[in-house]
mmCIF file of C-alpha atoms in Angstrom:
data_model
loop_
_atom_site.group_PDB
_atom_site.id
_atom_site.type_symbol
_atom_site.label_atom_id
_atom_site.label_comp_id
_atom_site.label_asym_id
_atom_site.label_seq_id
_atom_site.Cartn_x
_atom_site.Cartn_y
_atom_site.Cartn_z
ATOM 1 C CA MET A 247 28.173 -9.270 -94.691
ATOM 2 C CA SER A 248 27.424 -12.995 -94.494
ATOM 3 C CA SER A 249 30.061 -15.641 -95.643
ATOM 4 C CA GLU A 250 29.794 -18.315 -98.123
ATOM 5 C CA THR A 251 27.745 -20.395 -96.034
ATOM 6 C CA GLY A 252 25.102 -17.846 -95.378
ATOM 7 C CA ALA A 253 26.069 -17.388 -92.026
ATOM 8 C CA HIS A 254 27.298 -13.578 -90.542
ATOM 9 C CA PRO A 255 30.583 -12.824 -89.581
ATOM 10 C CA LEU A 256 31.077 -13.491 -85.555
ATOM 11 C CA PRO A 257 31.288 -10.287 -84.281
ATOM 12 C CA LEU A 258 34.510 -9.790 -82.488
ATOM 13 C CA PRO A 259 35.262 -6.950 -79.912
ATOM 14 C CA ARG A 260 36.931 -4.083 -81.524
ATOM 15 C CA GLU A 261 38.268 -1.732 -78.886
ATOM 16 C CA GLN A 262 39.696 0.787 -80.982
ATOM 17 C CA VAL A 263 35.651 1.772 -81.806
ATOM 18 C CA CYS A 264 34.093 0.336 -78.461
ATOM 19 C CA PRO A 265 36.802 0.210 -75.929
ATOM 20 C CA PHE A 266 34.370 -1.335 -73.188
ATOM 21 C CA GLY A 267 31.924 -3.105 -74.837
ATOM 22 C CA PRO A 268 31.115 -5.250 -77.552
ATOM 23 C CA ALA A 269 31.244 -4.837 -81.445
ATOM 24 C CA PRO A 270 28.812 -1.745 -82.441
ATOM 25 C CA GLU A 271 26.675 -4.502 -84.218
ATOM 26 C CA VAL A 272 25.997 -6.371 -81.285
ATOM 27 C CA ALA A 273 23.416 -4.464 -80.204
ATOM 28 C CA GLU A 274 21.409 -4.580 -83.276
ATOM 29 C CA ILE A 275 21.747 -8.296 -83.511
ATOM 30 C CA ARG A 276 20.570 -8.513 -79.934
ATOM 31 C CA ARG A 277 17.665 -6.817 -80.603
ATOM 32 C CA ASP A 278 16.737 -8.352 -84.235
ATOM 33 C CA SER A 279 18.076 -11.601 -84.141
ATOM 34 C CA PRO A 280 19.056 -12.581 -80.703
ATOM 35 C CA VAL A 281 20.016 -16.119 -82.126
ATOM 36 C CA LEU A 282 21.866 -15.478 -85.333
ATOM 37 C CA ARG A 283 23.607 -18.091 -87.646
ATOM 38 C CA VAL A 284 27.201 -17.497 -87.941
ATOM 39 C CA SER A 285 30.550 -18.367 -89.387
ATOM 40 C CA CYS A 286 33.550 -18.178 -86.780
ATOM 41 C CA PRO A 287 37.280 -17.464 -87.427
ATOM 42 C CA THR A 288 38.023 -21.344 -87.030
ATOM 43 C CA GLY A 289 35.948 -22.079 -89.652
ATOM 44 C CA ILE A 290 32.871 -23.406 -87.665
ATOM 45 C CA ASP A 291 29.219 -22.111 -88.290
ATOM 46 C CA ALA A 292 27.474 -21.496 -84.873
ATOM 47 C CA TRP A 293 24.765 -20.157 -83.346
ATOM 48 C CA LEU A 294 25.375 -16.724 -81.580
ATOM 49 C CA VAL A 295 23.373 -16.515 -78.353
ATOM 50 C CA THR A 296 23.379 -12.326 -77.484
ATOM 51 C CA ARG A 297 20.382 -11.676 -74.812
ATOM 52 C CA TYR A 298 21.186 -12.205 -71.199
ATOM 53 C CA ALA A 299 18.113 -14.903 -70.519
ATOM 54 C CA ASP A 300 19.248 -17.038 -73.392
ATOM 55 C CA VAL A 301 23.142 -16.690 -72.705
ATOM 56 C CA ARG A 302 22.491 -17.594 -69.150
ATOM 57 C CA GLU A 303 19.898 -20.819 -70.055
ATOM 58 C CA VAL A 304 22.820 -21.618 -72.498
ATOM 59 C CA LEU A 305 25.548 -21.928 -69.940
ATOM 60 C CA GLY A 306 23.485 -23.419 -66.756
ATOM 61 C CA ASP A 307 22.003 -26.535 -69.017
ATOM 62 C CA PRO A 308 24.910 -28.969 -69.708
ATOM 63 C CA VAL A 309 22.513 -31.680 -70.643
ATOM 64 C CA ARG A 310 21.187 -29.853 -73.354
ATOM 65 C CA PHE A 311 24.487 -27.766 -74.276
ATOM 66 C CA SER A 312 27.676 -29.655 -73.627
ATOM 67 C CA SER A 313 31.003 -28.170 -72.942
ATOM 68 C CA ARG A 314 32.532 -30.989 -75.268
ATOM 69 C CA PRO A 315 34.256 -28.991 -77.613
ATOM 70 C CA GLY A 316 35.872 -26.728 -75.231
ATOM 71 C CA ILE A 317 35.531 -22.910 -74.458
ATOM 72 C CA SER A 318 37.314 -21.343 -77.471
ATOM 73 C CA GLY A 319 37.499 -23.633 -80.338
ATOM 74 C CA HIS A 320 35.401 -21.144 -82.428
ATOM 75 C CA VAL A 321 38.356 -18.643 -82.330
ATOM 76 C CA LEU A 322 41.507 -20.374 -81.686
ATOM 77 C CA ALA A 323 42.664 -22.673 -83.840
ATOM 78 C CA ASN A 324 45.031 -24.638 -81.398
ATOM 79 C CA GLN A 325 41.909 -25.733 -79.415
ATOM 80 C CA PRO A 326 39.803 -28.127 -82.313
ATOM 81 C CA PRO A 327 36.161 -28.506 -80.938
ATOM 82 C CA ASP A 328 36.163 -31.893 -82.624
ATOM 83 C CA ALA A 329 39.468 -33.264 -81.151
ATOM 84 C CA PRO A 330 39.108 -36.397 -78.969
ATOM 85 C CA ILE A 331 38.477 -35.598 -75.093
ATOM 86 C CA GLU A 332 41.831 -36.883 -73.446
ATOM 87 C CA GLU A 333 42.583 -37.943 -70.193
ATOM 88 C CA GLY A 334 42.735 -34.601 -67.762
ATOM 89 C CA ASP A 335 40.470 -32.383 -70.119
ATOM 90 C CA PHE A 336 37.965 -31.562 -67.363
ATOM 91 C CA HIS A 337 37.122 -28.477 -68.924
ATOM 92 C CA ARG A 338 35.438 -30.249 -71.805
ATOM 93 C CA MET A 339 33.824 -32.506 -69.709
ATOM 94 C CA ASP A 340 29.937 -32.553 -68.088
ATOM 95 C CA GLY A 341 27.807 -34.345 -65.467
ATOM 96 C CA PRO A 342 29.558 -36.767 -62.912
ATOM 97 C CA GLU A 343 32.897 -36.633 -64.760
ATOM 98 C CA TYR A 344 33.244 -33.315 -64.634
ATOM 99 C CA LEU A 345 31.840 -32.900 -61.016
ATOM 100 C CA ARG A 346 34.424 -35.424 -60.041
ATOM 101 C CA TYR A 347 37.113 -32.779 -60.872
ATOM 102 C CA ARG A 348 35.122 -29.866 -59.310
ATOM 103 C CA ARG A 349 34.982 -31.588 -56.297
ATOM 104 C CA VAL A 350 38.795 -31.607 -56.052
ATOM 105 C CA VAL A 351 39.408 -28.114 -56.993
ATOM 106 C CA ALA A 352 36.673 -26.437 -55.091
ATOM 107 C CA PRO A 353 38.289 -27.414 -51.659
ATOM 108 C CA ALA A 354 41.797 -26.077 -52.726
ATOM 109 C CA ILE A 355 40.985 -22.566 -54.301
ATOM 110 C CA THR A 356 37.050 -21.929 -54.662
ATOM 111 C CA ALA A 357 36.205 -22.125 -51.112
ATOM 112 C CA VAL A 358 35.503 -18.627 -49.818
ATOM 113 C CA LYS A 359 37.034 -19.275 -46.367
ATOM 114 C CA ARG A 360 40.136 -20.387 -48.111
ATOM 115 C CA THR A 361 40.471 -17.516 -50.259
ATOM 116 C CA GLU A 362 40.273 -15.125 -46.889
ATOM 117 C CA LEU A 363 43.554 -16.957 -45.870
ATOM 118 C CA PHE A 364 45.096 -15.581 -49.049
ATOM 119 C CA ARG A 365 44.053 -11.345 -48.476
ATOM 120 C CA PRO A 366 47.178 -10.482 -46.660
ATOM 121 C CA VAL A 367 49.675 -12.277 -49.377
ATOM 122 C CA VAL A 368 47.804 -10.186 -52.171
ATOM 123 C CA GLN A 369 48.048 -6.940 -50.039
ATOM 124 C CA ARG A 370 51.529 -7.647 -49.306
ATOM 125 C CA VAL A 371 52.371 -8.134 -53.301
ATOM 126 C CA VAL A 372 50.313 -5.316 -54.137
ATOM 127 C CA ASP A 373 52.125 -2.990 -51.769
ATOM 128 C CA GLU A 374 55.435 -4.315 -52.936
ATOM 129 C CA LEU A 375 54.769 -3.955 -56.272
ATOM 130 C CA LEU A 376 54.050 -0.272 -55.893
ATOM 131 C CA ASP A 377 56.889 0.392 -53.502
ATOM 132 C CA ALA A 378 58.917 -0.840 -56.222
ATOM 133 C CA LEU A 379 57.549 1.317 -58.986
ATOM 134 C CA GLU A 380 60.254 3.940 -60.632
ATOM 135 C CA ALA A 381 59.586 7.211 -61.816
ATOM 136 C CA GLY A 382 56.877 7.247 -64.541
ATOM 137 C CA PRO A 383 56.103 6.878 -67.281
ATOM 138 C CA VAL A 384 56.087 2.980 -67.061
ATOM 139 C CA ASP A 385 53.987 0.105 -68.430
ATOM 140 C CA LEU A 386 51.379 -0.912 -65.381
ATOM 141 C CA HIS A 387 50.828 -4.034 -67.412
ATOM 142 C CA GLU A 388 54.336 -4.980 -67.415
ATOM 143 C CA GLU A 389 55.500 -3.445 -64.168
ATOM 144 C CA PHE A 390 52.321 -4.264 -62.118
ATOM 145 C CA ALA A 391 49.333 -6.256 -63.068
ATOM 146 C CA GLY A 392 51.366 -9.243 -64.770
ATOM 147 C CA PRO A 393 53.725 -9.346 -61.942
ATOM 148 C CA LEU A 394 51.098 -9.461 -59.261
ATOM 149 C CA ALA A 395 49.142 -11.973 -61.120
ATOM 150 C CA SER A 396 52.037 -14.162 -61.223
ATOM 151 C CA SER A 397 53.141 -13.407 -57.732
ATOM 152 C CA VAL A 398 49.873 -14.379 -56.535
ATOM 153 C CA ILE A 399 49.873 -17.901 -58.420
ATOM 154 C CA ALA A 400 53.153 -18.315 -57.533
ATOM 155 C CA GLU A 401 52.463 -17.978 -53.548
ATOM 156 C CA LEU A 402 48.943 -20.340 -54.248
ATOM 157 C CA LEU A 403 50.915 -22.948 -55.280
ATOM 158 C CA ASP A 404 54.263 -22.586 -53.438
ATOM 159 C CA VAL A 405 56.066 -22.392 -57.008
ATOM 160 C CA PRO A 406 59.621 -20.513 -56.476
ATOM 161 C CA HIS A 407 59.310 -17.125 -58.343
ATOM 162 C CA GLU A 408 62.101 -17.838 -60.444
ATOM 163 C CA ASP A 409 60.042 -20.536 -62.276
ATOM 164 C CA ARG A 410 57.063 -18.667 -63.113
ATOM 165 C CA SER A 411 58.072 -18.125 -66.850
ATOM 166 C CA PHE A 412 56.718 -21.489 -67.339
ATOM 167 C CA PHE A 413 53.397 -20.651 -66.690
ATOM 168 C CA CYS A 414 53.867 -17.211 -68.253
ATOM 169 C CA ASP A 415 54.757 -18.727 -71.796
ATOM 170 C CA LEU A 416 51.654 -20.905 -71.580
ATOM 171 C CA ALA A 417 49.472 -18.488 -70.902
ATOM 172 C CA ARG A 418 50.376 -16.349 -73.471
ATOM 173 C CA ALA A 419 50.502 -19.587 -76.023
ATOM 174 C CA LEU A 420 47.185 -21.129 -74.705
ATOM 175 C CA PHE A 421 45.232 -17.842 -75.246
ATOM 176 C CA ASP A 422 47.123 -16.890 -78.640
ATOM 177 C CA GLY A 423 45.118 -17.239 -81.878
ATOM 178 C CA THR A 424 48.376 -17.382 -83.910
ATOM 179 C CA THR A 425 49.352 -20.252 -81.968
ATOM 180 C CA ASP A 426 48.976 -23.515 -83.644
ATOM 181 C CA VAL A 427 48.922 -26.947 -82.196
ATOM 182 C CA ALA A 428 52.579 -27.831 -82.339
ATOM 183 C CA GLU A 429 53.639 -24.760 -80.806
ATOM 184 C CA LEU A 430 51.365 -25.126 -77.929
ATOM 185 C CA ASP A 431 52.658 -28.452 -77.162
ATOM 186 C CA ALA A 432 56.139 -27.154 -77.562
ATOM 187 C CA VAL A 433 55.605 -25.099 -74.292
ATOM 188 C CA ARG A 434 52.825 -27.294 -72.581
ATOM 189 C CA LEU A 435 55.340 -30.448 -72.538
ATOM 190 C CA PRO A 436 57.980 -28.702 -70.474
ATOM 191 C CA LEU A 437 55.866 -27.208 -67.843
ATOM 192 C CA PHE A 438 54.137 -30.630 -67.735
ATOM 193 C CA GLY A 439 57.820 -32.443 -66.785
ATOM 194 C CA TYR A 440 58.052 -29.350 -64.278
ATOM 195 C CA LEU A 441 54.650 -29.942 -62.585
ATOM 196 C CA HIS A 442 55.419 -33.703 -62.287
ATOM 197 C CA GLU A 443 58.482 -32.915 -60.065
ATOM 198 C CA LEU A 444 56.406 -30.475 -57.974
ATOM 199 C CA VAL A 445 53.281 -32.989 -57.889
ATOM 200 C CA ALA A 446 55.689 -35.775 -56.504
ATOM 201 C CA GLN A 447 57.254 -33.755 -54.194
ATOM 202 C CA ARG A 448 53.911 -32.623 -52.611
ATOM 203 C CA VAL A 449 52.877 -35.841 -52.217
ATOM 204 C CA ARG A 450 56.074 -36.999 -50.642
ATOM 205 C CA GLU A 451 56.455 -33.657 -48.404
ATOM 206 C CA PRO A 452 52.513 -31.629 -48.363
ATOM 207 C CA GLY A 453 52.228 -28.407 -47.111
ATOM 208 C CA ASP A 454 49.031 -26.070 -47.173
ATOM 209 C CA ASP A 455 49.683 -24.755 -50.746
ATOM 210 C CA VAL A 456 46.704 -25.538 -53.643
ATOM 211 C CA ILE A 457 48.908 -28.547 -55.105
ATOM 212 C CA SER A 458 49.333 -30.076 -51.573
ATOM 213 C CA VAL A 459 45.282 -29.817 -51.396
ATOM 214 C CA LEU A 460 44.672 -31.006 -54.791
ATOM 215 C CA ALA A 461 46.753 -33.989 -54.210
ATOM 216 C CA ALA A 462 45.642 -34.790 -51.061
ATOM 217 C CA LYS A 463 41.794 -34.737 -52.190
ATOM 218 C CA ALA A 464 42.666 -36.449 -55.348
ATOM 219 C CA ARG A 465 44.124 -39.570 -53.359
ATOM 220 C CA ALA A 466 41.092 -39.647 -50.861
ATOM 221 C CA ALA A 467 38.521 -39.373 -54.074
ATOM 222 C CA THR A 468 36.583 -42.432 -54.721
ATOM 223 C CA ARG A 469 38.084 -42.782 -58.312
ATOM 224 C CA PRO A 470 41.675 -41.492 -57.310
ATOM 225 C CA PHE A 471 43.169 -39.386 -59.719
ATOM 226 C CA THR A 472 45.965 -40.126 -62.051
ATOM 227 C CA GLU A 473 48.990 -37.960 -62.145
ATOM 228 C CA LEU A 474 48.120 -36.469 -65.453
ATOM 229 C CA GLU A 475 44.831 -35.685 -64.395
ATOM 230 C CA LEU A 476 46.693 -33.457 -61.419
ATOM 231 C CA LEU A 477 49.402 -32.207 -63.648
ATOM 232 C CA LYS A 478 46.629 -30.818 -66.275
ATOM 233 C CA ILE A 479 44.304 -29.194 -63.331
ATOM 234 C CA ALA A 480 47.557 -27.499 -61.844
ATOM 235 C CA ALA A 481 48.547 -26.323 -65.582
ATOM 236 C CA GLY A 482 44.999 -25.253 -65.794
ATOM 237 C CA LEU A 483 45.009 -23.073 -62.700
ATOM 238 C CA LEU A 484 48.874 -21.397 -63.460
ATOM 239 C CA ALA A 485 48.011 -20.810 -66.967
ATOM 240 C CA ALA A 486 44.443 -18.875 -66.466
ATOM 241 C CA GLY A 487 45.186 -17.271 -63.245
ATOM 242 C CA PHE A 488 47.916 -15.700 -64.653
ATOM 243 C CA ASP A 489 46.847 -13.966 -68.233
ATOM 244 C CA THR A 490 43.399 -13.791 -67.394
ATOM 245 C CA THR A 491 43.453 -11.906 -64.109
ATOM 246 C CA ALA A 492 46.596 -9.616 -65.232
ATOM 247 C CA SER A 493 44.722 -8.265 -68.431
ATOM 248 C CA THR A 494 41.324 -7.895 -66.377
ATOM 249 C CA ILE A 495 43.440 -5.579 -63.938
ATOM 250 C CA THR A 496 45.242 -3.657 -66.499
ATOM 251 C CA TYR A 497 41.735 -3.384 -68.432
ATOM 252 C CA GLY A 498 40.024 -2.280 -65.338
ATOM 253 C CA VAL A 499 42.892 0.381 -64.730
ATOM 254 C CA LEU A 500 42.361 1.727 -68.019
ATOM 255 C CA ALA A 501 38.647 1.845 -67.443
ATOM 256 C CA LEU A 502 38.982 4.007 -64.432
ATOM 257 C CA LEU A 503 41.335 6.376 -66.186
ATOM 258 C CA ARG A 504 38.979 6.988 -68.826
ATOM 259 C CA HIS A 505 36.528 7.595 -66.130
ATOM 260 C CA PRO A 506 38.314 10.021 -63.963
ATOM 261 C CA ASP A 507 34.998 10.553 -61.669
ATOM 262 C CA GLN A 508 34.945 6.689 -61.118
ATOM 263 C CA PHE A 509 38.562 6.656 -60.259
ATOM 264 C CA ALA A 510 37.819 9.665 -57.850
ATOM 265 C CA LEU A 511 35.037 8.010 -55.788
ATOM 266 C CA LEU A 512 37.541 4.957 -55.341
ATOM 267 C CA ARG A 513 40.409 7.411 -54.101
ATOM 268 C CA GLU A 514 38.461 9.028 -51.844
ATOM 269 C CA ASP A 515 36.223 5.873 -50.319
ATOM 270 C CA PRO A 516 38.093 2.605 -50.743
ATOM 271 C CA SER A 517 35.047 0.722 -49.093
ATOM 272 C CA LEU A 518 33.518 0.580 -52.937
ATOM 273 C CA ALA A 519 36.252 -1.471 -54.200
ATOM 274 C CA PRO A 520 34.067 -4.563 -54.020
ATOM 275 C CA GLY A 521 31.200 -3.065 -55.700
ATOM 276 C CA ALA A 522 33.789 -1.506 -58.630
ATOM 277 C CA THR A 523 35.446 -5.109 -59.123
ATOM 278 C CA GLU A 524 31.498 -6.528 -59.822
ATOM 279 C CA GLU A 525 30.930 -3.877 -62.107
ATOM 280 C CA LEU A 526 34.167 -3.852 -64.004
ATOM 281 C CA LEU A 527 33.693 -7.635 -64.698
ATOM 282 C CA ARG A 528 30.432 -6.724 -66.058
ATOM 283 C CA LEU A 529 31.583 -4.115 -68.020
ATOM 284 C CA LEU A 530 34.820 -5.846 -69.351
ATOM 285 C CA THR A 531 33.437 -9.434 -69.614
ATOM 286 C CA GLY A 532 35.409 -11.221 -72.298
ATOM 287 C CA GLY A 533 33.955 -10.610 -76.013
ATOM 288 C CA SER A 534 34.682 -13.962 -78.104
ATOM 289 C CA GLY A 535 31.946 -15.664 -76.182
ATOM 290 C CA VAL A 536 31.757 -19.277 -74.715
ATOM 291 C CA LEU A 537 31.483 -22.346 -77.034
ATOM 292 C CA ARG A 538 28.866 -25.117 -76.549
ATOM 293 C CA VAL A 539 27.329 -27.931 -78.831
ATOM 294 C CA ALA A 540 23.817 -29.132 -78.628
ATOM 295 C CA THR A 541 23.029 -32.600 -77.484
ATOM 296 C CA VAL A 542 19.464 -32.714 -78.471
ATOM 297 C CA ASP A 543 17.267 -31.221 -81.010
ATOM 298 C CA THR A 544 16.045 -27.933 -79.107
ATOM 299 C CA GLU A 545 15.438 -24.425 -79.425
ATOM 300 C CA LEU A 546 16.551 -21.030 -78.082
ATOM 301 C CA ALA A 547 14.244 -17.991 -78.154
ATOM 302 C CA GLY A 548 12.379 -19.884 -80.783
ATOM 303 C CA THR A 549 15.150 -20.960 -83.095
ATOM 304 C CA PRO A 550 15.480 -24.481 -83.883
ATOM 305 C CA ILE A 551 18.517 -25.842 -82.744
ATOM 306 C CA ALA A 552 19.660 -29.180 -84.183
ATOM 307 C CA ALA A 553 21.842 -32.071 -82.094
ATOM 308 C CA GLY A 554 25.407 -31.380 -82.730
ATOM 309 C CA ASP A 555 25.135 -27.685 -83.754
ATOM 310 C CA TYR A 556 27.508 -25.643 -82.251
ATOM 311 C CA VAL A 557 26.159 -22.450 -79.938
ATOM 312 C CA VAL A 558 28.407 -19.653 -78.888
ATOM 313 C CA ALA A 559 27.140 -17.885 -75.559
ATOM 314 C CA ALA A 560 28.140 -14.045 -76.099
ATOM 315 C CA ALA A 561 28.530 -13.290 -72.411
ATOM 316 C CA GLN A 562 29.894 -9.662 -73.195
ATOM 317 C CA ALA A 563 26.687 -9.143 -75.115
ATOM 318 C CA ALA A 564 24.738 -10.417 -72.354
ATOM 319 C CA ASP A 565 26.160 -8.345 -69.396
ATOM 320 C CA HIS A 566 25.067 -5.384 -71.893
ATOM 321 C CA ASP A 567 21.843 -6.298 -72.114
ATOM 322 C CA PRO A 568 19.443 -3.337 -71.545
ATOM 323 C CA GLU A 569 16.984 -5.490 -70.362
ATOM 324 C CA GLN A 570 19.254 -7.148 -67.691
ATOM 325 C CA PHE A 571 21.338 -3.716 -66.828
ATOM 326 C CA ALA A 572 20.300 0.035 -67.260
ATOM 327 C CA ASP A 573 22.497 2.120 -69.547
ATOM 328 C CA PRO A 574 24.777 -1.240 -69.626
ATOM 329 C CA GLY A 575 27.596 0.964 -71.454
ATOM 330 C CA ARG A 576 28.328 3.083 -68.487
ATOM 331 C CA LEU A 577 30.836 2.587 -65.884
ATOM 332 C CA ASP A 578 29.124 2.980 -62.564
ATOM 333 C CA ILE A 579 30.905 1.813 -59.584
ATOM 334 C CA THR A 580 27.894 2.035 -57.130
ATOM 335 C CA ARG A 581 25.774 0.460 -59.568
ATOM 336 C CA PRO A 582 23.850 -2.194 -57.576
ATOM 337 C CA ARG A 583 25.489 -5.467 -58.018
ATOM 338 C CA GLY A 584 23.875 -7.791 -60.133
ATOM 339 C CA PRO A 585 24.639 -11.496 -61.720
ATOM 340 C CA HIS A 586 27.119 -10.743 -64.562
ATOM 341 C CA LEU A 587 28.644 -13.556 -66.462
ATOM 342 C CA ALA A 588 32.043 -12.615 -66.196
ATOM 343 C CA PHE A 589 32.968 -15.971 -64.613
ATOM 344 C CA GLY A 590 30.532 -17.463 -66.640
ATOM 345 C CA HIS A 591 27.134 -19.538 -65.185
ATOM 346 C CA GLY A 592 26.064 -22.654 -64.267
ATOM 347 C CA PRO A 593 28.611 -25.930 -63.583
ATOM 348 C CA HIS A 594 31.634 -24.469 -65.434
ATOM 349 C CA GLN A 595 31.623 -21.346 -63.608
ATOM 350 C CA CYS A 596 35.431 -20.140 -62.901
ATOM 351 C CA PRO A 597 36.967 -22.278 -60.129
ATOM 352 C CA GLY A 598 39.621 -19.260 -59.577
ATOM 353 C CA GLN A 599 36.648 -16.383 -59.471
ATOM 354 C CA HIS A 600 37.214 -15.604 -55.696
ATOM 355 C CA ILE A 601 40.640 -15.419 -55.946
ATOM 356 C CA ALA A 602 40.384 -13.353 -59.455
ATOM 357 C CA ARG A 603 38.025 -11.210 -57.202
ATOM 358 C CA LEU A 604 40.184 -10.523 -54.520
ATOM 359 C CA GLU A 605 43.080 -9.615 -56.468
ATOM 360 C CA LEU A 606 40.996 -6.784 -58.347
ATOM 361 C CA THR A 607 39.648 -5.841 -55.454
ATOM 362 C CA THR A 608 42.571 -5.311 -53.429
ATOM 363 C CA VAL A 609 44.197 -3.230 -56.322
ATOM 364 C CA LEU A 610 40.970 -0.978 -56.653
ATOM 365 C CA ALA A 611 41.361 -0.624 -52.458
ATOM 366 C CA THR A 612 44.805 0.125 -52.993
ATOM 367 C CA LEU A 613 46.247 1.961 -56.300
ATOM 368 C CA PRO A 614 43.898 4.983 -56.282
ATOM 369 C CA ARG A 615 44.704 5.634 -52.555
ATOM 370 C CA ARG A 616 48.178 5.371 -52.960
ATOM 371 C CA ILE A 617 48.639 6.780 -56.603
ATOM 372 C CA PRO A 618 45.958 9.476 -56.549
ATOM 373 C CA SER A 619 47.796 11.542 -59.389
ATOM 374 C CA LEU A 620 47.606 8.224 -61.647
ATOM 375 C CA ARG A 621 46.897 8.960 -65.213
ATOM 376 C CA LEU A 622 47.643 7.908 -68.841
ATOM 377 C CA ALA A 623 51.007 9.035 -70.149
ATOM 378 C CA VAL A 624 50.132 8.804 -73.505
ATOM 379 C CA PRO A 625 46.693 9.963 -75.227
ATOM 380 C CA PHE A 626 43.999 7.364 -75.155
ATOM 381 C CA GLU A 627 43.804 7.147 -79.087
ATOM 382 C CA GLU A 628 47.262 5.744 -78.998
ATOM 383 C CA ILE A 629 45.997 2.410 -76.233
ATOM 384 C CA GLU A 630 46.871 -0.416 -78.252
ATOM 385 C CA PHE A 631 44.682 -3.508 -77.698
ATOM 386 C CA ARG A 632 45.285 -7.142 -78.143
ATOM 387 C CA ALA A 633 44.117 -8.966 -81.194
ATOM 388 C CA GLU A 634 43.748 -12.587 -82.295
ATOM 389 C CA THR A 635 43.125 -13.763 -78.576
ATOM 390 C CA VAL A 636 40.088 -14.711 -76.143
ATOM 391 C CA VAL A 637 41.856 -12.253 -73.406
ATOM 392 C CA PHE A 638 40.960 -8.941 -74.359
ATOM 393 C CA GLY A 639 42.837 -5.570 -73.252
ATOM 394 C CA PRO A 640 45.049 -3.406 -73.635
ATOM 395 C CA ARG A 641 48.712 -4.886 -74.705
ATOM 396 C CA ARG A 642 50.546 -1.992 -72.725
ATOM 397 C CA LEU A 643 49.126 0.322 -70.091
ATOM 398 C CA PRO A 644 51.718 3.598 -70.064
ATOM 399 C CA VAL A 645 51.101 5.593 -67.016
ATOM 400 C CA THR A 646 52.684 8.453 -64.931
ATOM 401 C CA TRP A 647 51.843 10.030 -61.923
ATOM 402 C CA ASP A 648 53.385 12.711 -59.223
ATOM 403 C CA GLU A 649 53.901 10.429 -56.362
ATOM 404 C CA VAL A 650 53.348 7.220 -54.511
ATOM 405 C CA LEU A 651 52.225 7.777 -51.091
ATOM 406 C CA PRO A 652 53.044 4.918 -48.390
ATOM 407 C CA ALA A 653 51.142 1.787 -47.868
ATOM 408 C CA GLU A 654 48.105 1.774 -45.213
ATOM 409 C CA GLN A 655 45.696 -1.213 -44.474
ATOM 410 C CA PRO A 656 43.006 -0.463 -46.978
ATOM 411 C CA ARG A 657 39.176 -0.154 -45.731
ATOM 412 C CA PHE A 658 37.370 -2.779 -47.825
#
């Protein structure tokens, strides 16, 4: 059904119908209309791009397709795509301006060698949370995935655990489609005040945490960063690192419990965890797409795109493209690894992807071994999924088990 503008409504995930993939109509759209005019929930019209090759082209070409409108302005009213770009809004920048930020963030959190330093920390947190689980049933999202993500972020930035409610609240508000701009500011401003003190402290007394590394790199940059720019980098890392990672862990565990043969493979062989991580990321790639705007008159798959037109690069549709992934709706943790788009593509790839991978891989190598009898505590049909958000997955994950086995060093 088309909107008043003649555009097709933007297909959004409907997990109750397709719990681990795009909305049912996406396959037909990808096949018959791979570049389709759609109307979005926030009122803008855009070109929806659904084939893997085309999505990769959009995300990999910031010269033709700019990040200026922000990632989610097509679905979140609190992130209007035509809003002015303010100081520190690096996620809406391209070219040299964006690279200036990336060069500061990368040494602090993206470098693989630095990521490896966090592996023992993540393993310790995972095991402590599993040790603390009481008899089921429990909500695994509330009792494990959420605390794990927030604890790891708190460790990375050396934020006291008692203060983590600041960034948990920001993450929930930032990715909630019902949060307006005023409500978002009400959460963001106290966080900025807290981070102001934290950054100032790390400048005076630097350590080896992410904020200290950020501050040192920012001061040494050719064009030093302002305090507000540093605050926004830290706030972005805090918010994104909590909600998206926690939801991916919860969603991934649900997918494995829905496919017990795959859970059994991990239980018997934890070394499969890295491959399982990539397969789950591909299968569960976020479903609302990434917003871009065309900077010049161009075309995609033979469809003319005018300068100023919005484009939604549907990474979930791309990661379920049968031209790229055989039998894409099937969860197969032994699938040969392919270049999925769960973390994006091109210069705006998620800077925290190595940490997210480390968390998910640690969970997948540990949870099936330590709780081999893990199972849903309710029928699958009763699982409630998140709505009006860009971070998808179950709201809660009620699980139960027979026993929790003692910790040991995983093999991955």
